[in-house]
CSV table of C-alpha atoms in Angstrom, one decimal:
chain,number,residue,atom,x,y,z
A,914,UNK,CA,80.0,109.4,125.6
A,915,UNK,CA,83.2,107.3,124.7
A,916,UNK,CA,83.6,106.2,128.1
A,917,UNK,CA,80.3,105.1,128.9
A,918,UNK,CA,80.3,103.6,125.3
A,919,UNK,CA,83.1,101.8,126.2
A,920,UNK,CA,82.3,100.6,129.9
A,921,UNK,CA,79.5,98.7,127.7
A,922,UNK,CA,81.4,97.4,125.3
A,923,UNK,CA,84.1,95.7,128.0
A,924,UNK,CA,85.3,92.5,127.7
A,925,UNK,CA,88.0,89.7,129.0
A,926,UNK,CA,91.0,88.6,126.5
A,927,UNK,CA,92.2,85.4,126.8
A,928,UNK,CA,94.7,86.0,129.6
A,929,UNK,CA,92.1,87.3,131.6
A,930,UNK,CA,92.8,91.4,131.3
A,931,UNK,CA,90.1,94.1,130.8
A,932,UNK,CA,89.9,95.1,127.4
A,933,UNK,CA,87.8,97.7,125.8
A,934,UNK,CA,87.1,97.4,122.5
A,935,UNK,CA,85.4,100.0,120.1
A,936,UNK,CA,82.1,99.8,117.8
A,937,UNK,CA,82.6,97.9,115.2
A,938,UNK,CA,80.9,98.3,111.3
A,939,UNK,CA,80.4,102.0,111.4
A,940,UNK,CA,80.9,103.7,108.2
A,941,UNK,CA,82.7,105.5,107.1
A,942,UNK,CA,84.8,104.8,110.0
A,943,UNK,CA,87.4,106.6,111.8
A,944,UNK,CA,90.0,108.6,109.8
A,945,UNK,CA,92.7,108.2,112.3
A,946,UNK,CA,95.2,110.9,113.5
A,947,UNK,CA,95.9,114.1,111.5
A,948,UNK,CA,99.7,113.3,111.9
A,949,UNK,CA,99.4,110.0,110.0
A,950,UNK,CA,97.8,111.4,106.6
A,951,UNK,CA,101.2,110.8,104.9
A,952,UNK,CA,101.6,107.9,106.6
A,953,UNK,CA,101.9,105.5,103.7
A,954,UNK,CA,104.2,107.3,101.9
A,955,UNK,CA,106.7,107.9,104.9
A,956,UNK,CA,106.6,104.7,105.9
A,957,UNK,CA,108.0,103.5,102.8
A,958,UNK,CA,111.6,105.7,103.8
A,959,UNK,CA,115.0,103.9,104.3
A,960,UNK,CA,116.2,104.3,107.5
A,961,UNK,CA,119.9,105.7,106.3
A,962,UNK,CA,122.9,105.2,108.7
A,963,UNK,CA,126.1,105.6,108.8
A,964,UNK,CA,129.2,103.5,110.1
A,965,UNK,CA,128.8,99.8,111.9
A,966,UNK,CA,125.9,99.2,114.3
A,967,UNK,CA,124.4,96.2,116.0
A,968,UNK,CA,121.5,96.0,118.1
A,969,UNK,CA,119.9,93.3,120.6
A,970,UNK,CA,116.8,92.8,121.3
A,971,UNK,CA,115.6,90.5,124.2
A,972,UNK,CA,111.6,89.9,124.8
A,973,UNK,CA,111.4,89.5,128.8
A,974,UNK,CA,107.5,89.0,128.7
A,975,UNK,CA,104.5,89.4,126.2
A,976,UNK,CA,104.4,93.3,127.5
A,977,UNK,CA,108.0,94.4,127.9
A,978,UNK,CA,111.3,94.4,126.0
A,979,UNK,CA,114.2,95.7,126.6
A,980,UNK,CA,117.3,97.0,123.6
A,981,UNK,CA,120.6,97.2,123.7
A,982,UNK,CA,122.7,99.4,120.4
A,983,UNK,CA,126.2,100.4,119.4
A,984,UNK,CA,126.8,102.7,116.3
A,985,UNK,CA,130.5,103.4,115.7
A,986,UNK,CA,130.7,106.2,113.2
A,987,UNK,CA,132.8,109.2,111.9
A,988,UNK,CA,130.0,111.3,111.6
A,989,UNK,CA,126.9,110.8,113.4
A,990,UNK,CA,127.7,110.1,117.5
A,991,UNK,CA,128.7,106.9,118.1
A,992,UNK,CA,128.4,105.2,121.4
A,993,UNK,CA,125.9,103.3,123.3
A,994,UNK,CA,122.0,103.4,123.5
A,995,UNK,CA,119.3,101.9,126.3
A,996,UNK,CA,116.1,101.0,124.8
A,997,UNK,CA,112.9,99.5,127.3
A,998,UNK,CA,109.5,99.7,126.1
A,999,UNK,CA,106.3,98.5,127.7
A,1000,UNK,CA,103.0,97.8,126.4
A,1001,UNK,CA,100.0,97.2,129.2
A,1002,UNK,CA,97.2,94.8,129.5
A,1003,UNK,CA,94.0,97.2,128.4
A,1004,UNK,CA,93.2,96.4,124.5
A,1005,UNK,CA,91.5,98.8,122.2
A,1006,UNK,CA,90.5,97.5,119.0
A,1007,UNK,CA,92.3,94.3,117.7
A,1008,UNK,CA,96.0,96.1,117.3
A,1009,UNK,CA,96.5,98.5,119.6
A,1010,UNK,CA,97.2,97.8,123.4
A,1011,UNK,CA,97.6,100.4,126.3
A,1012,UNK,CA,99.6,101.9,128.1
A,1013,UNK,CA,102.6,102.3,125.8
A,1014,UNK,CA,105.9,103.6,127.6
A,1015,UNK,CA,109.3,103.7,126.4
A,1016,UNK,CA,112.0,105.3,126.9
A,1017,UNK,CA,116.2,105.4,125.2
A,1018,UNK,CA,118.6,106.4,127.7
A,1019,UNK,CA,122.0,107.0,126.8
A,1020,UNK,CA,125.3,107.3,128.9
A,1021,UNK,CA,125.9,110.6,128.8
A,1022,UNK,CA,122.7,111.2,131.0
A,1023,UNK,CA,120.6,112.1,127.6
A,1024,UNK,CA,116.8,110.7,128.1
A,1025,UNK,CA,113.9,110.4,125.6
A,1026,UNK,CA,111.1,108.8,126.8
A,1027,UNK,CA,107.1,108.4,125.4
A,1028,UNK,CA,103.7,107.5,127.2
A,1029,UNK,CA,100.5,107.1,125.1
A,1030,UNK,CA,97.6,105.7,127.6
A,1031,UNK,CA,93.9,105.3,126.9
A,1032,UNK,CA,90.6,107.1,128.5
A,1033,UNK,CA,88.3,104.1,127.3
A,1034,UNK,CA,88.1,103.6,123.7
A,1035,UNK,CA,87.8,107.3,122.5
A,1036,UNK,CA,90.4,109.5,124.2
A,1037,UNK,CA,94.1,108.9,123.5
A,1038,UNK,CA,96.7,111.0,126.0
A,1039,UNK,CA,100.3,111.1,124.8
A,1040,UNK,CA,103.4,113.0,126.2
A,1041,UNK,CA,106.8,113.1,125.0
A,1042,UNK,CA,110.0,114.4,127.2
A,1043,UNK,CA,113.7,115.2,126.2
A,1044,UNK,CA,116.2,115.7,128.9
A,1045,UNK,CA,119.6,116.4,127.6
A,1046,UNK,CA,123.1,117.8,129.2
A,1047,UNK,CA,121.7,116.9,132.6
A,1048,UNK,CA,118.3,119.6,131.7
A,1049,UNK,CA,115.6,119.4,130.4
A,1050,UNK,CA,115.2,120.1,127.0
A,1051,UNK,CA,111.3,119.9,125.2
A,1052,UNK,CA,108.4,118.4,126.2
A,1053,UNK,CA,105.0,117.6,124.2
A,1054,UNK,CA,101.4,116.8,125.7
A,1055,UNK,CA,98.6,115.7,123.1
A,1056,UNK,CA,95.1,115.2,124.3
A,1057,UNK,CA,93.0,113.5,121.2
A,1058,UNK,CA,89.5,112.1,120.8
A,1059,UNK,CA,88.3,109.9,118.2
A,1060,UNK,CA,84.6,109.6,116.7
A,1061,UNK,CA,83.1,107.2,114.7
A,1062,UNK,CA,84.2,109.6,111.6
A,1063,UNK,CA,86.2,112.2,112.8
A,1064,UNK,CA,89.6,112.7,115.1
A,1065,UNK,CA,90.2,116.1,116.9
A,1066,UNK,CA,93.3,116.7,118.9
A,1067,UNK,CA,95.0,119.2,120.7
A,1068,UNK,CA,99.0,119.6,121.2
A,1069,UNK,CA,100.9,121.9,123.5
A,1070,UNK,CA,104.6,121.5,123.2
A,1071,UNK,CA,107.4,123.5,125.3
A,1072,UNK,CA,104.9,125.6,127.2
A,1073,UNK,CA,106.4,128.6,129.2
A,1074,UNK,CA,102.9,129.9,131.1
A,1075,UNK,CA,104.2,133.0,132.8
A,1076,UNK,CA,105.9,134.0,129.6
A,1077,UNK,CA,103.3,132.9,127.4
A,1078,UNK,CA,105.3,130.7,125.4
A,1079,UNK,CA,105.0,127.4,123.6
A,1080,UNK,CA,103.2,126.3,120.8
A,1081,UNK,CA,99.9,125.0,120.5
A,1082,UNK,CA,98.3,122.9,117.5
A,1083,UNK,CA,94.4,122.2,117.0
A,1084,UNK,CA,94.1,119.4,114.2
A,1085,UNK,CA,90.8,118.3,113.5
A,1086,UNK,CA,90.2,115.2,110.9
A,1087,UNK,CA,86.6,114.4,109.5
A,1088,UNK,CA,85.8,111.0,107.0
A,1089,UNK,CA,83.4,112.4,104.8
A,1090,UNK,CA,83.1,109.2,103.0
A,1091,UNK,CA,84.9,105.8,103.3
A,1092,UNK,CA,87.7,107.2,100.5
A,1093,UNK,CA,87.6,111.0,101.3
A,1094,UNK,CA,89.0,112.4,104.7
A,1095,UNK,CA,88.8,116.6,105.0
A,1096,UNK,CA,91.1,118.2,108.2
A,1097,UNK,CA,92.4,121.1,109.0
A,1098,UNK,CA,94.9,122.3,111.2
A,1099,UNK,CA,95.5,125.6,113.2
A,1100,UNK,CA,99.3,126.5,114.8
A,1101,UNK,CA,100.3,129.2,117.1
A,1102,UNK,CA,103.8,130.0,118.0
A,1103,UNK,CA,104.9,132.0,120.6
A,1104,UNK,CA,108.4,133.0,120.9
A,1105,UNK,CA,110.5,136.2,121.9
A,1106,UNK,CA,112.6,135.4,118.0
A,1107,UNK,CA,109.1,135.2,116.0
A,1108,UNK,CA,108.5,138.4,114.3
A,1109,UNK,CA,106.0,140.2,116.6
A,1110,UNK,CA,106.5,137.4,119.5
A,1111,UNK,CA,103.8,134.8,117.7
A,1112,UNK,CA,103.0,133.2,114.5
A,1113,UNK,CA,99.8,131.3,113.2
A,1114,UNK,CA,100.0,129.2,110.6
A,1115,UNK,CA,96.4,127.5,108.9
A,1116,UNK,CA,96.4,124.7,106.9
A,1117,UNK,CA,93.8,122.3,105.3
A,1118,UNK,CA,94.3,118.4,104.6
A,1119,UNK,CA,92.8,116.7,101.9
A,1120,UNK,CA,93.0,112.6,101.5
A,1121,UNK,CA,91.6,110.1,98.8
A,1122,UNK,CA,92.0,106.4,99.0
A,1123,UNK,CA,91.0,103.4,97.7
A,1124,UNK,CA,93.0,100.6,99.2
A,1125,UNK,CA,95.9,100.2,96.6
A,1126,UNK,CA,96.0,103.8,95.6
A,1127,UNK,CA,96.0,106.9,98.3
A,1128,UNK,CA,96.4,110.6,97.5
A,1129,UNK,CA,97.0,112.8,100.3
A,1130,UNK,CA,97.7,116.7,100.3
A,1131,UNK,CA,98.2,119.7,102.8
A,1132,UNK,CA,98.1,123.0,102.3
A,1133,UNK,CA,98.7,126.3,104.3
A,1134,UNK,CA,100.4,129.9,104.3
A,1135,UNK,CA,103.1,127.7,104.8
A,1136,UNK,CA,103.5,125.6,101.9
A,1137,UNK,CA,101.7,122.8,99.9
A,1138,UNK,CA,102.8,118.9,100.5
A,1139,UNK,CA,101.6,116.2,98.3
A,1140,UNK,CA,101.9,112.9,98.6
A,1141,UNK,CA,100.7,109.8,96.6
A,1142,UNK,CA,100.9,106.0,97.4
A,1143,UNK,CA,100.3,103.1,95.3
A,1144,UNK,CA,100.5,99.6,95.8
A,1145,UNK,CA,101.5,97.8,92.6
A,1146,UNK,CA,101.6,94.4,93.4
A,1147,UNK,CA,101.5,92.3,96.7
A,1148,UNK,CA,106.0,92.9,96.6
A,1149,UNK,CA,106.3,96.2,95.0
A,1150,UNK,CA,104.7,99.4,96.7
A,1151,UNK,CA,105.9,103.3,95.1
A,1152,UNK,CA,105.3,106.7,96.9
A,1153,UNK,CA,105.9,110.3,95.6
A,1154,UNK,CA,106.4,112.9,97.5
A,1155,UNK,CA,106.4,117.3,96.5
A,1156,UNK,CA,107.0,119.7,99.4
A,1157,UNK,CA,107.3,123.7,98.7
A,1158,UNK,CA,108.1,126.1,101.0
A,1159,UNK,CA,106.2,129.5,100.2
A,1160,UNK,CA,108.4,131.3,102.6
A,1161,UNK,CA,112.0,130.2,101.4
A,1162,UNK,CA,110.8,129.6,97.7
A,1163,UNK,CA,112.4,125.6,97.7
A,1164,UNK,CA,110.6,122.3,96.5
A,1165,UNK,CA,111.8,118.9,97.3
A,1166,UNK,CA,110.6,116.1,94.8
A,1167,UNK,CA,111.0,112.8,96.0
A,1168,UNK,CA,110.4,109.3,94.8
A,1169,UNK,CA,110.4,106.1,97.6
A,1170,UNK,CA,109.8,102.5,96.6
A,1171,UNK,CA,109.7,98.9,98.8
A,1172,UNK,CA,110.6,95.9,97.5
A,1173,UNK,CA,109.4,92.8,99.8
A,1174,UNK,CA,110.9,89.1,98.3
A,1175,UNK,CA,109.3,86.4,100.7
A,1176,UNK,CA,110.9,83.5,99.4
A,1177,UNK,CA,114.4,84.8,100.2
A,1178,UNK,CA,113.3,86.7,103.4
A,1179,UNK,CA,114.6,90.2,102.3
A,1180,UNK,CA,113.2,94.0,101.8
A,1181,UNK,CA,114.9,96.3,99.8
A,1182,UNK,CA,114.0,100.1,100.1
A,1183,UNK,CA,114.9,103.1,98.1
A,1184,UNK,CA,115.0,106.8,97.5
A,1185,UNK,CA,115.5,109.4,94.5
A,1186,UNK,CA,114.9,112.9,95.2
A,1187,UNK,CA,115.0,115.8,93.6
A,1188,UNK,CA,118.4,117.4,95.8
A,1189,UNK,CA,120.7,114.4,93.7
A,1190,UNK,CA,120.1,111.9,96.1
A,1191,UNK,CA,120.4,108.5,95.9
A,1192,UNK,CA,119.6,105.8,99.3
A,1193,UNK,CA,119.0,103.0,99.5
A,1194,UNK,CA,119.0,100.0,102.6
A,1195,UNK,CA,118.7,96.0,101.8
A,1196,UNK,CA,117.5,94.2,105.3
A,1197,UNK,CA,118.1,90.4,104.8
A,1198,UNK,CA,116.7,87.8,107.4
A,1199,UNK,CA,119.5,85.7,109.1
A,1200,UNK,CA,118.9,82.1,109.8
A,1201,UNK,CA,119.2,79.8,112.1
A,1202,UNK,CA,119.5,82.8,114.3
A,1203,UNK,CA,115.5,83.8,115.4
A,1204,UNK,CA,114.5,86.9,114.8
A,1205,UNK,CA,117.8,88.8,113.2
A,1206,UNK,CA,118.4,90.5,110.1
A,1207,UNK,CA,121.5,92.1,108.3
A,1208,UNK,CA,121.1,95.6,107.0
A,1209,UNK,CA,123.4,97.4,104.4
A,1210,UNK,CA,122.8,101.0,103.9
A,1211,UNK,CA,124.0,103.2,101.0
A,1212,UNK,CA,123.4,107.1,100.5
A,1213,UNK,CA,125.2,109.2,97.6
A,1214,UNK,CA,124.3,113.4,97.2
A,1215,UNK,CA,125.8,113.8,93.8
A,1216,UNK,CA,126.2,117.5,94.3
A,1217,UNK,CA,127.7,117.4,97.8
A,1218,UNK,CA,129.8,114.4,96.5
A,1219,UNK,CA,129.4,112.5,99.4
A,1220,UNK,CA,129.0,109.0,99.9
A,1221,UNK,CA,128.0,107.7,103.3
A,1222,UNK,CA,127.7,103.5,104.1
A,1223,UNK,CA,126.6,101.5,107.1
A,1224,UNK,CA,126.3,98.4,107.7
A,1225,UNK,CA,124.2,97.0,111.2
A,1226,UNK,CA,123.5,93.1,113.0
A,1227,UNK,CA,120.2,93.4,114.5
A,1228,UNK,CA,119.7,90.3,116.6
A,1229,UNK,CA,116.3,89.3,118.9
């Protein structure tokens, strides 16, 4: 059905590539993947680091792009990092453009690399690989199809067939009405160090939003994990997060904001949580230099008394 929705719906773009490009004016519209319900409030996270670091970017065409980074640091591993990443011709929607590949590659031999590709305008393939001390480590296949309402997608990750091993995740998202989005989501682990060789863990997802404000919540034999987003003003945007963990009886409260300053090109982001906590990383533009920024990071745990600082160049 998506693919022959699609094959109708095919078009050129302005270079002269396919595109495919999905229904438009549905309602209530598609709610997106289950693993993006908290997206609002996680995006609103500083990225924390630790010691000096400068990365270079350079954009070799309008598809591909290629990273260089160096972290020096007396805690996490410093050293060198090889970032390519390559986005195809075929457009879906106005955003999003397929195939995506990319990969960081390290000295040491350690690989992590990512493909998402398309099946017309419904179907969305993505796999993940780790390779690390010359084996390979974890892998993770995702096969997901999107509706005009709904999203259901299915997730194996380390798979061992003759042993039966792996995990495997069902999520399944519905839009019941343009604010409120219902899912659920079904686990099952199977590993030799899992009481009784497997686990199954259910959960349910529950999302309201209206544009400036969005309240999002899971819930399982697992634990319970509430977020809320609001978006105060067109600078200022606050998120709250609660997890609690039924099995190990601990909660984590956490508060995340994001200040954005257009007239002196900087964003400021920030973190209190509930653990004593305190982060915080300021990302200032550089000029005349295109496209660079200078970041300063700061992270305090008053009850570990530590006190970790970075500052990074990032340049292209």
């Amino acid at each position: 059905m998506g693919i022959a929705l699609a094959s109708s719906n095919r078009r050129v773009t302005d270079d002269g590539q396919p595109c495919v490009v999905c229904s438009e004016g549905s309602q209530p519209g598609n709610p997106g993947s289950f693993e993006d319900i908290h997206k609002k409030v996680k995006d609103l996270y500083p990225r924390n680091f630790e010691g000096a670091r400068l990365t270079v970017r350079k954009l070799l065409s309008r598809h591909f792009d290629v990273s260089h980074t160096v972290t020096l640091s007396s805690v996490t591993p410093s050293g060198y990092k090889f970032n390519a990443s390559y986005s195809g011709t075929k457009k879906v929607g106005l955003h999003e453009r397929y195939p995506l590949v990319s990969g960081d590659l390290m000295p040491n031999g350690n690989l992590n690399a990512r493909l998402v590709h398309t099946l017309g305008c419904r179907c969305r393939f993505k796999f993940a690989a780790q390779v690390a001390e010359g084996k390979y480590k974890a892998s993770s296949s995702s096969l997901e199809y999107r509706s005009d309402d709904s999203t259901v997608s299915l997730t194996l990750a380390n798979p061992h067939l003759m042993k039966l091993q792996g995990t495997v995740v069902l999520h399944f998202l519905q839009a019941i009405t343009s604010r409120i989005t219902l899912g659920a989501e079904v686990a099952y682990l199977g590993e030799p160090r899992v009481p009784k060789g497997m686990r199954t863990v259910v959960s349910g997802a529950f999302r309201y939003s209206t544009g400036p404000i969005t309240l999002s919540t899971t819930i399982g034999n697992a634990g319970v994990h509430v977020c809320y987003h609001r978006k105060a003003s067109q600078q200022l945007q606050l998120g709250v997060e609660l997890e609690a963990n039924f099995r190990t009886h601990e909660s984590v409260g956490t508060i995340v904001y994001q200040l954005d300053v257009p007239h002196a090109d900087l964003v400021f982001r920030g973190i209190v949580n509930s653990e004593t906590s305190i982060g915080a990383v300021f990302e200032k533009k550089l000029y005349p230099i295109p496209e660079s920024s200078l970041v300063i990071s700061g992270l305090l745990n008053h009850a570990k008394q530590q006190f970790r600082v970075g500052i990074g160049l990032n340049v292209g």
